Amino acid sequence: MHFELTEQQIQVRDTIRAFAEKEIAPHAGKWDEEHRFPIETVRAIGKLGALGIVVPEKYGGAGLDYVSYALVVEETARWDGSFALTVASHNGLGQGHILAAGTEEQKRRYIPDLASGRKLAAWGLTEPGSGSDAAGMKTTAVRKGDRWILNGAKMFITQGFHGDVYVVLAVTDKSKGSHGVSAFIVEKGWKGFKQIPIKHKLGMNSSDTAELVFEDVEVPDENRLGTEGEGFIDTLKILDRGRVSIGALGVGIIRGCLEESVKYAKQRTAFGKPIAEFQAMQWMIADMGTALEASRLLVLRAAKYLDDGRPAGVAASMAKLFASEAAMKASTQAVQIHGGYGYTKEFMVERHFRDAKLLEIGEGTSEIQRLVISRSITGSR
C-alpha cells in the first residue's frame, strides 16, 4: 500500500519539521540532562495547532486527520522522543477521551483550552499494581448524591504534574468487571488530589511523568465522562488511537537514528576511509532504512483506517508493535555505528536509545500487542 500525502498534509509536515529543527533540536539534549519539561516550547507548538490536530474547528482545533497527526508526532520525535510523547499523549489520550466520549457541554468546556495548548491533558489508567491488567484496577469512585468520591492512585501518568485536566478511570461497580469501570474528568487543584513527580527514569527525561493520588476527591456527576460503567470499553478505543501515535513516535526515532548514523559514518574514518564504506556499517544502515519505511507504512495505514472510520485495532497494534521494536533495534545499531561516542551524551543516538525502550512498554506492552494480533488471526479469545 502506497501513500501519497495531500498538499495539506505536506504543509503540516513541513511546518512542524521547521519548528522542530529550530525550537526542539538545539535544546533537547539539555532538557534531557536537566530533566526539564519544556512548557514554553509545548505552548509554542500549541499555537501551530499541534495540540489539537484532530479536534474539530468548532472546538478550537485544527480539524485535521490522523495521518497529519502521525506526521506531527514523527517530526517531533526525530529530534526528541520526550517532546513527541507530550504531543502524542495530550492529543490521543486525555483530550482524545473527552473528544470521543464527552457531552457537548464537556467538550465546549474543556476542549478549546486543551486544543490551543493553554492547558494540558493527562490520562489516568495505569496504577501502581496494574498496568496491562487493567481489570485489576483498584481506584474506586463511589456515588454520593450528585457527586462521586474518588479514592486510589495512578502511576506513570504523562503530563501528570504539569497537566491541568485529567481523565481518570475508576471502578464504580466491581461486580460487573470491565463493565463496572467509569471515566471522570478531574481538574488540578481539587481538594484531595495530589500529583507526585517521577524523576528517576531510564529515558524520556523531559517528558512529565507523575503519580496521581486521590483521597476522597469529590467529582461532580456532570464530570462523569461517557456512560456509567462503559469507561473501560471507551478506553479500548482510545488505546487504538494512542497506539498509532506511539508507532509514529517510533518512526521518528528510527529516522533520527538513521540520519544521524549516515552523517557520522560519512565523517568518521578508519583505516584510511569513511566507515560508511565498510560492509558492516552499510548493512546496519540498510536495516535501519528498511525498518523506517516499513514502520511508516504500517503507521500511515492504521492512521488512514481511523480517518476512513474503519476498525483500526489490529492495524494499530501491528504498527505500534513493529515500529516500537524497530526503534529499539535501530537505536542499538546507531549506538554501535557511533562506537564509543555513541555511548556518550555528546551524540543524540544515546538519548534515542534510552527513549526508545518506553515504546515497547507504554500504551500496551509488546506482549499485549501480540495477544491482540494473534487473537484476530486465530479467532481465539
GROMACS .gro file of C-alpha atoms in nm:
model
  381
    1MET     CA    1   0.000   0.000   0.000
    2HIS     CA    2   0.148   0.332  -0.110
    3PHE     CA    3   0.058   0.667   0.042
    4GLU     CA    4   0.070   0.995  -0.143
    5LEU     CA    5   0.039   1.280   0.103
    6THR     CA    6  -0.203   1.558   0.021
    7GLU     CA    7  -0.080   1.915  -0.018
    8GLN     CA    8  -0.227   1.996   0.323
    9GLN     CA    9  -0.051   1.701   0.489
   10ILE     CA   10   0.278   1.802   0.331
   11GLN     CA   11   0.231   2.157   0.456
   12VAL     CA   12   0.161   2.030   0.809
   13ARG     CA   13   0.468   1.805   0.798
   14ASP     CA   14   0.695   2.080   0.669
   15THR     CA   15   0.566   2.336   0.920
   16ILE     CA   16   0.631   2.107   1.215
   17ARG     CA   17   0.964   1.996   1.069
   18ALA     CA   18   1.083   2.357   1.056
   19PHE     CA   19   0.957   2.419   1.410
   20ALA     CA   20   1.129   2.105   1.540
   21GLU     CA   21   1.462   2.191   1.379
   22LYS     CA   22   1.455   2.544   1.520
   23GLU     CA   23   1.285   2.509   1.858
   24ILE     CA   24   1.342   2.147   1.966
   25ALA     CA   25   1.667   2.017   1.815
   26PRO     CA   26   1.903   2.274   1.978
   27HIS     CA   27   1.759   2.221   2.326
   28ALA     CA   28   1.654   1.855   2.352
   29GLY     CA   29   1.984   1.735   2.497
   30LYS     CA   30   1.980   1.997   2.771
   31TRP     CA   31   1.616   1.930   2.854
   32ASP     CA   32   1.703   1.562   2.893
   33GLU     CA   33   2.009   1.631   3.108
   34GLU     CA   34   1.819   1.869   3.335
   35HIS     CA   35   1.504   1.652   3.343
   36ARG     CA   36   1.317   1.970   3.250
   37PHE     CA   37   0.969   1.975   3.099
   38PRO     CA   38   0.983   2.244   2.825
   39ILE     CA   39   0.646   2.400   2.894
   40GLU     CA   40   0.721   2.716   2.694
   41THR     CA   41   0.802   2.518   2.379
   42VAL     CA   42   0.497   2.299   2.432
   43ARG     CA   43   0.280   2.612   2.444
   44ALA     CA   44   0.452   2.738   2.129
   45ILE     CA   45   0.375   2.426   1.926
   46GLY     CA   46   0.020   2.452   2.054
   47LYS     CA   47  -0.011   2.783   1.870
   48LEU     CA   48   0.061   2.594   1.547
   49GLY     CA   49  -0.237   2.366   1.609
   50ALA     CA   50  -0.028   2.062   1.701
   51LEU     CA   51  -0.206   2.009   2.034
   52GLY     CA   52  -0.549   1.996   1.873
   53ILE     CA   53  -0.469   1.823   1.547
   54VAL     CA   54  -0.782   1.614   1.504
   55VAL     CA   55  -1.007   1.840   1.713
   56PRO     CA   56  -1.289   1.994   1.506
   57GLU     CA   57  -1.254   2.363   1.433
   58LYS     CA   58  -1.573   2.443   1.626
   59TYR     CA   59  -1.388   2.347   1.946
   60GLY     CA   60  -1.080   2.547   1.853
   61GLY     CA   61  -0.883   2.264   1.694
   62ALA     CA   62  -0.706   2.228   1.362
   63GLY     CA   63  -0.970   1.991   1.226
   64LEU     CA   64  -0.712   1.771   1.052
   65ASP     CA   65  -0.682   1.396   1.007
   66TYR     CA   66  -0.495   1.115   1.180
   67VAL     CA   67  -0.240   1.093   0.901
   68SER     CA   68  -0.143   1.453   0.980
   69TYR     CA   69  -0.136   1.359   1.348
   70ALA     CA   70   0.110   1.078   1.276
   71LEU     CA   71   0.329   1.313   1.072
   72VAL     CA   72   0.342   1.569   1.354
   73VAL     CA   73   0.449   1.305   1.606
   74GLU     CA   74   0.715   1.170   1.370
   75GLU     CA   75   0.864   1.513   1.304
   76THR     CA   76   0.896   1.597   1.674
   77ALA     CA   77   1.026   1.250   1.763
   78ARG     CA   78   1.303   1.283   1.504
   79TRP     CA   79   1.474   1.517   1.750
   80ASP     CA   80   1.320   1.441   2.087
   81GLY     CA   81   1.115   1.141   2.193
   82SER     CA   82   1.011   1.316   2.515
   83PHE     CA   83   0.861   1.612   2.332
   84ALA     CA   84   0.682   1.383   2.087
   85LEU     CA   85   0.540   1.184   2.378
   86THR     CA   86   0.389   1.504   2.517
   87VAL     CA   87   0.224   1.581   2.183
   88ALA     CA   88   0.103   1.223   2.139
   89SER     CA   89  -0.036   1.168   2.487
   90HIS     CA   90  -0.207   1.507   2.508
   91ASN     CA   91  -0.379   1.461   2.173
   92GLY     CA   92  -0.454   1.093   2.186
   93LEU     CA   93  -0.531   1.013   2.548
   94GLY     CA   94  -0.665   1.282   2.782
   95GLN     CA   95  -0.804   1.517   2.521
   96GLY     CA   96  -0.889   1.227   2.292
   97HIS     CA   97  -1.108   1.062   2.555
   98ILE     CA   98  -1.305   1.380   2.617
   99LEU     CA   99  -1.345   1.432   2.243
  100ALA     CA  100  -1.463   1.073   2.191
  101ALA     CA  101  -1.694   1.026   2.490
  102GLY     CA  102  -1.772   1.371   2.625
  103THR     CA  103  -2.104   1.550   2.617
  104GLU     CA  104  -2.137   1.864   2.411
  105GLU     CA  105  -2.114   2.070   2.731
  106GLN     CA  106  -1.796   1.888   2.840
  107LYS     CA  107  -1.635   1.938   2.502
  108ARG     CA  108  -1.713   2.309   2.493
  109ARG     CA  109  -1.594   2.348   2.850
  110TYR     CA  110  -1.261   2.169   2.821
  111ILE     CA  111  -1.152   2.116   2.461
  112PRO     CA  112  -1.081   2.475   2.344
  113ASP     CA  113  -0.820   2.534   2.616
  114LEU     CA  114  -0.667   2.192   2.551
  115ALA     CA  115  -0.662   2.220   2.172
  116SER     CA  116  -0.485   2.555   2.192
  117GLY     CA  117  -0.227   2.436   2.443
  118ARG     CA  118  -0.338   2.683   2.707
  119LYS     CA  119  -0.399   2.378   2.923
  120LEU     CA  120  -0.259   2.025   2.909
  121ALA     CA  121  -0.444   1.696   2.937
  122ALA     CA  122  -0.343   1.377   3.118
  123TRP     CA  123  -0.498   1.031   3.121
  124GLY     CA  124  -0.505   0.809   3.428
  125LEU     CA  125  -0.533   0.435   3.360
  126THR     CA  126  -0.216   0.262   3.488
  127GLU     CA  127  -0.190   0.202   3.862
  128PRO     CA  128   0.094   0.101   4.097
  129GLY     CA  129  -0.035  -0.257   4.091
  130SER     CA  130  -0.187  -0.284   3.745
  131GLY     CA  131  -0.067  -0.189   3.401
  132SER     CA  132  -0.159  -0.425   3.119
  133ASP     CA  133  -0.402  -0.592   3.361
  134ALA     CA  134  -0.643  -0.300   3.365
  135ALA     CA  135  -0.908  -0.531   3.508
  136GLY     CA  136  -0.703  -0.529   3.830
  137MET     CA  137  -0.779  -0.161   3.883
  138LYS     CA  138  -0.810  -0.055   4.249
  139THR     CA  139  -0.909   0.311   4.219
  140THR     CA  140  -1.275   0.349   4.312
  141ALA     CA  141  -1.549   0.605   4.266
  142VAL     CA  142  -1.849   0.580   4.499
  143ARG     CA  143  -2.160   0.779   4.427
  144LYS     CA  144  -2.278   1.018   4.697
  145GLY     CA  145  -2.580   1.219   4.588
  146ASP     CA  146  -2.483   1.428   4.286
  147ARG     CA  147  -2.113   1.360   4.339
  148TRP     CA  148  -1.862   1.077   4.322
  149ILE     CA  149  -1.596   1.016   4.587
  150LEU     CA  150  -1.272   0.915   4.421
  151ASN     CA  151  -1.001   0.719   4.606
  152GLY     CA  152  -0.689   0.548   4.478
  153ALA     CA  153  -0.372   0.614   4.283
  154LYS     CA  154  -0.247   0.619   3.925
  155MET     CA  155   0.114   0.561   3.823
  156PHE     CA  156   0.342   0.670   3.536
  157ILE     CA  157   0.098   0.933   3.412
  158THR     CA  158   0.228   1.151   3.128
  159GLN     CA  159   0.163   1.522   3.192
  160GLY     CA  160   0.084   1.403   3.542
  161PHE     CA  161   0.242   1.700   3.716
  162HIS     CA  162   0.203   1.983   3.464
  163GLY     CA  163  -0.140   1.872   3.348
  164ASP     CA  164  -0.450   2.079   3.410
  165VAL     CA  165  -0.729   1.841   3.308
  166TYR     CA  166  -0.720   1.470   3.394
  167VAL     CA  167  -0.931   1.184   3.267
  168VAL     CA  168  -0.931   0.920   3.540
  169LEU     CA  169  -1.062   0.562   3.519
  170ALA     CA  170  -1.215   0.418   3.835
  171VAL     CA  171  -1.419   0.116   3.943
  172THR     CA  172  -1.781   0.211   4.005
  173ASP     CA  173  -1.927  -0.141   4.026
  174LYS     CA  174  -1.677  -0.419   4.097
  175SER     CA  175  -1.936  -0.692   4.036
  176LYS     CA  176  -1.961  -0.602   3.667
  177GLY     CA  177  -1.595  -0.647   3.579
  178SER     CA  178  -1.491  -0.446   3.273
  179HIS     CA  179  -1.845  -0.306   3.256
  180GLY     CA  180  -1.808  -0.162   3.603
  181VAL     CA  181  -1.540   0.096   3.522
  182SER     CA  182  -1.626   0.461   3.459
  183ALA     CA  183  -1.428   0.765   3.349
  184PHE     CA  184  -1.420   1.103   3.520
  185ILE     CA  185  -1.279   1.446   3.438
  186VAL     CA  186  -1.076   1.579   3.729
  187GLU     CA  187  -0.916   1.923   3.750
  188LYS     CA  188  -0.586   2.018   3.909
  189GLY     CA  189  -0.631   2.192   4.243
  190TRP     CA  190  -0.930   1.993   4.361
  191LYS     CA  191  -0.918   1.905   4.731
  192GLY     CA  192  -0.760   1.565   4.799
  193PHE     CA  193  -0.594   1.542   4.455
  194LYS     CA  194  -0.213   1.529   4.460
  195GLN     CA  195   0.050   1.494   4.186
  196ILE     CA  196   0.391   1.346   4.272
  197PRO     CA  197   0.664   1.382   4.005
  198ILE     CA  198   0.857   1.070   3.900
  199LYS     CA  199   1.214   1.172   3.826
  200HIS     CA  200   1.433   0.864   3.809
  201LYS     CA  201   1.367   0.717   3.466
  202LEU     CA  202   1.584   0.547   3.205
  203GLY     CA  203   1.471   0.782   2.930
  204MET     CA  204   1.202   1.028   2.822
  205ASN     CA  205   1.353   1.252   3.089
  206SER     CA  206   1.196   1.577   2.971
  207SER     CA  207   0.853   1.419   2.950
  208ASP     CA  208   0.646   1.497   3.257
  209THR     CA  209   0.566   1.174   3.446
  210ALA     CA  210   0.390   1.156   3.782
  211GLU     CA  211   0.193   0.952   4.028
  212LEU     CA  212  -0.160   1.074   4.095
  213VAL     CA  213  -0.314   1.028   4.439
  214PHE     CA  214  -0.685   1.067   4.514
  215GLU     CA  215  -0.801   1.096   4.874
  216ASP     CA  216  -1.177   1.147   4.897
  217VAL     CA  217  -1.178   1.369   4.589
  218GLU     CA  218  -1.530   1.494   4.517
  219VAL     CA  219  -1.617   1.480   4.147
  220PRO     CA  220  -1.949   1.630   4.030
  221ASP     CA  221  -2.164   1.384   3.836
  222GLU     CA  222  -2.153   1.627   3.544
  223ASN     CA  223  -1.783   1.539   3.520
  224ARG     CA  224  -1.852   1.171   3.465
  225LEU     CA  225  -1.726   1.104   3.113
  226GLY     CA  226  -1.931   0.876   2.890
  227THR     CA  227  -2.186   0.618   3.000
  228GLU     CA  228  -2.154   0.490   3.356
  229GLY     CA  229  -1.981   0.154   3.355
  230GLU     CA  230  -1.852   0.188   2.998
  231GLY     CA  231  -1.528   0.369   3.076
  232PHE     CA  232  -1.311   0.066   3.007
  233ILE     CA  233  -1.490  -0.004   2.679
  234ASP     CA  234  -1.420   0.353   2.571
  235THR     CA  235  -1.061   0.309   2.687
  236LEU     CA  236  -1.001   0.033   2.433
  237LYS     CA  237  -1.097   0.272   2.153
  238ILE     CA  238  -0.872   0.543   2.295
  239LEU     CA  239  -0.581   0.299   2.310
  240ASP     CA  240  -0.624   0.213   1.942
  241ARG     CA  241  -0.565   0.577   1.852
  242GLY     CA  242  -0.287   0.612   2.105
  243ARG     CA  243  -0.104   0.315   1.961
  244VAL     CA  244  -0.093   0.479   1.622
  245SER     CA  245   0.082   0.779   1.776
  246ILE     CA  246   0.331   0.559   1.963
  247GLY     CA  247   0.406   0.389   1.633
  248ALA     CA  248   0.464   0.732   1.478
  249LEU     CA  249   0.695   0.817   1.766
  250GLY     CA  250   0.891   0.504   1.682
  251VAL     CA  251   0.913   0.614   1.318
  252GLY     CA  252   1.061   0.946   1.426
  253ILE     CA  253   1.323   0.781   1.645
  254ILE     CA  254   1.420   0.540   1.367
  255ARG     CA  255   1.455   0.831   1.126
  256GLY     CA  256   1.667   1.021   1.374
  257CYS     CA  257   1.893   0.720   1.427
  258LEU     CA  258   1.928   0.662   1.053
  259GLU     CA  259   2.003   1.021   0.960
  260GLU     CA  260   2.250   1.072   1.244
  261SER     CA  261   2.423   0.741   1.165
  262VAL     CA  262   2.462   0.819   0.796
  263LYS     CA  263   2.608   1.161   0.879
  264TYR     CA  264   2.851   1.014   1.131
  265ALA     CA  265   2.951   0.721   0.909
  266LYS     CA  266   3.043   0.956   0.624
  267GLN     CA  267   3.258   1.174   0.851
  268ARG     CA  268   3.427   0.913   1.069
  269THR     CA  269   3.728   0.745   0.909
  270ALA     CA  270   3.903   0.419   0.988
  271PHE     CA  271   4.190   0.254   0.804
  272GLY     CA  272   4.204   0.546   0.567
  273LYS     CA  273   3.843   0.566   0.453
  274PRO     CA  274   3.496   0.665   0.585
  275ILE     CA  275   3.335   0.386   0.785
  276ALA     CA  276   3.029   0.425   0.560
  277GLU     CA  277   3.230   0.229   0.302
  278PHE     CA  278   3.258  -0.078   0.527
  279GLN     CA  279   3.004  -0.352   0.465
  280ALA     CA  280   2.926  -0.394   0.836
  281MET     CA  281   2.813  -0.030   0.856
  282GLN     CA  282   2.627  -0.050   0.526
  283TRP     CA  283   2.425  -0.348   0.638
  284MET     CA  284   2.316  -0.179   0.961
  285ILE     CA  285   2.219   0.133   0.767
  286ALA     CA  286   2.027  -0.082   0.518
  287ASP     CA  287   1.838  -0.246   0.805
  288MET     CA  288   1.752   0.093   0.954
  289GLY     CA  289   1.633   0.228   0.619
  290THR     CA  290   1.410  -0.073   0.564
  291ALA     CA  291   1.272  -0.054   0.917
  292LEU     CA  292   1.192   0.314   0.867
  293GLU     CA  293   0.991   0.257   0.551
  294ALA     CA  294   0.808  -0.049   0.686
  295SER     CA  295   0.723   0.122   1.015
  296ARG     CA  296   0.599   0.438   0.846
  297LEU     CA  297   0.376   0.242   0.608
  298LEU     CA  298   0.221   0.046   0.895
  299VAL     CA  299   0.160   0.365   1.092
  300LEU     CA  300   0.009   0.554   0.799
  301ARG     CA  301  -0.212   0.257   0.715
  302ALA     CA  302  -0.352   0.248   1.069
  303ALA     CA  303  -0.397   0.627   1.066
  304LYS     CA  304  -0.583   0.605   0.735
  305TYR     CA  305  -0.810   0.338   0.882
  306LEU     CA  306  -0.902   0.583   1.159
  307ASP     CA  307  -0.965   0.859   0.905
  308ASP     CA  308  -1.188   0.629   0.700
  309GLY     CA  309  -1.385   0.514   1.005
  310ARG     CA  310  -1.267   0.155   0.962
  311PRO     CA  311  -1.186  -0.075   1.257
  312ALA     CA  312  -0.826   0.004   1.336
  313GLY     CA  313  -0.748  -0.200   1.648
  314VAL     CA  314  -0.537  -0.470   1.487
  315ALA     CA  315  -0.372  -0.231   1.241
  316ALA     CA  316  -0.281  -0.001   1.530
  317SER     CA  317  -0.135  -0.289   1.732
  318MET     CA  318   0.070  -0.404   1.434
  319ALA     CA  319   0.201  -0.052   1.376
  320LYS     CA  320   0.284   0.001   1.742
  321LEU     CA  321   0.447  -0.341   1.785
  322PHE     CA  322   0.662  -0.325   1.474
  323ALA     CA  323   0.766   0.040   1.499
  324SER     CA  324   0.848   0.026   1.870
  325GLU     CA  325   1.066  -0.283   1.838
  326ALA     CA  326   1.224  -0.147   1.520
  327ALA     CA  327   1.307   0.177   1.706
  328MET     CA  328   1.480  -0.020   1.981
  329LYS     CA  329   1.683  -0.214   1.725
  330ALA     CA  330   1.765   0.094   1.515
  331SER     CA  331   1.883   0.289   1.819
  332THR     CA  332   2.101  -0.003   1.923
  333GLN     CA  333   2.254  -0.012   1.574
  334ALA     CA  334   2.300   0.366   1.578
  335VAL     CA  335   2.496   0.348   1.904
  336GLN     CA  336   2.707   0.069   1.754
  337ILE     CA  337   2.783   0.273   1.443
  338HIS     CA  338   2.890   0.565   1.660
  339GLY     CA  339   3.115   0.335   1.863
  340GLY     CA  340   3.243   0.480   2.189
  341TYR     CA  341   3.094   0.819   2.106
  342GLY     CA  342   2.752   0.658   2.079
  343TYR     CA  343   2.782   0.568   2.447
  344THR     CA  344   2.817   0.935   2.542
  345LYS     CA  345   2.566   1.217   2.562
  346GLU     CA  346   2.764   1.408   2.301
  347PHE     CA  347   2.558   1.239   2.028
  348MET     CA  348   2.180   1.218   2.033
  349VAL     CA  349   2.166   0.848   1.944
  350GLU     CA  350   2.241   0.773   2.310
  351ARG     CA  351   1.923   0.959   2.407
  352HIS     CA  352   1.722   0.792   2.131
  353PHE     CA  353   1.843   0.455   2.265
  354ARG     CA  354   1.710   0.532   2.612
  355ASP     CA  355   1.388   0.687   2.488
  356ALA     CA  356   1.306   0.401   2.250
  357LYS     CA  357   1.262   0.145   2.526
  358LEU     CA  358   0.946   0.307   2.658
  359LEU     CA  359   0.773   0.244   2.325
  360GLU     CA  360   0.780  -0.131   2.388
  361ILE     CA  361   0.609  -0.076   2.724
  362GLY     CA  362   0.368   0.219   2.710
  363GLU     CA  363   0.017   0.204   2.560
  364GLY     CA  364   0.022  -0.174   2.598
  365THR     CA  365   0.341  -0.379   2.605
  366SER     CA  366   0.471  -0.569   2.303
  367GLU     CA  367   0.331  -0.884   2.461
  368ILE     CA  368  -0.018  -0.732   2.478
  369GLN     CA  369   0.007  -0.623   2.112
  370ARG     CA  370   0.096  -0.978   2.014
  371LEU     CA  371  -0.208  -1.107   2.200
  372VAL     CA  372  -0.434  -0.862   2.017
  373ILE     CA  373  -0.284  -0.952   1.679
  374SER     CA  374  -0.277  -1.329   1.731
  375ARG     CA  375  -0.635  -1.339   1.854
  376SER     CA  376  -0.751  -1.151   1.544
  377ILE     CA  377  -0.572  -1.404   1.324
  378THR     CA  378  -0.679  -1.721   1.506
  379GLY     CA  379  -1.019  -1.606   1.624
  380SER     CA  380  -0.933  -1.715   1.979
  381ARG     CA  381  -1.021  -1.524   2.295
   0.00000   0.00000   0.00000
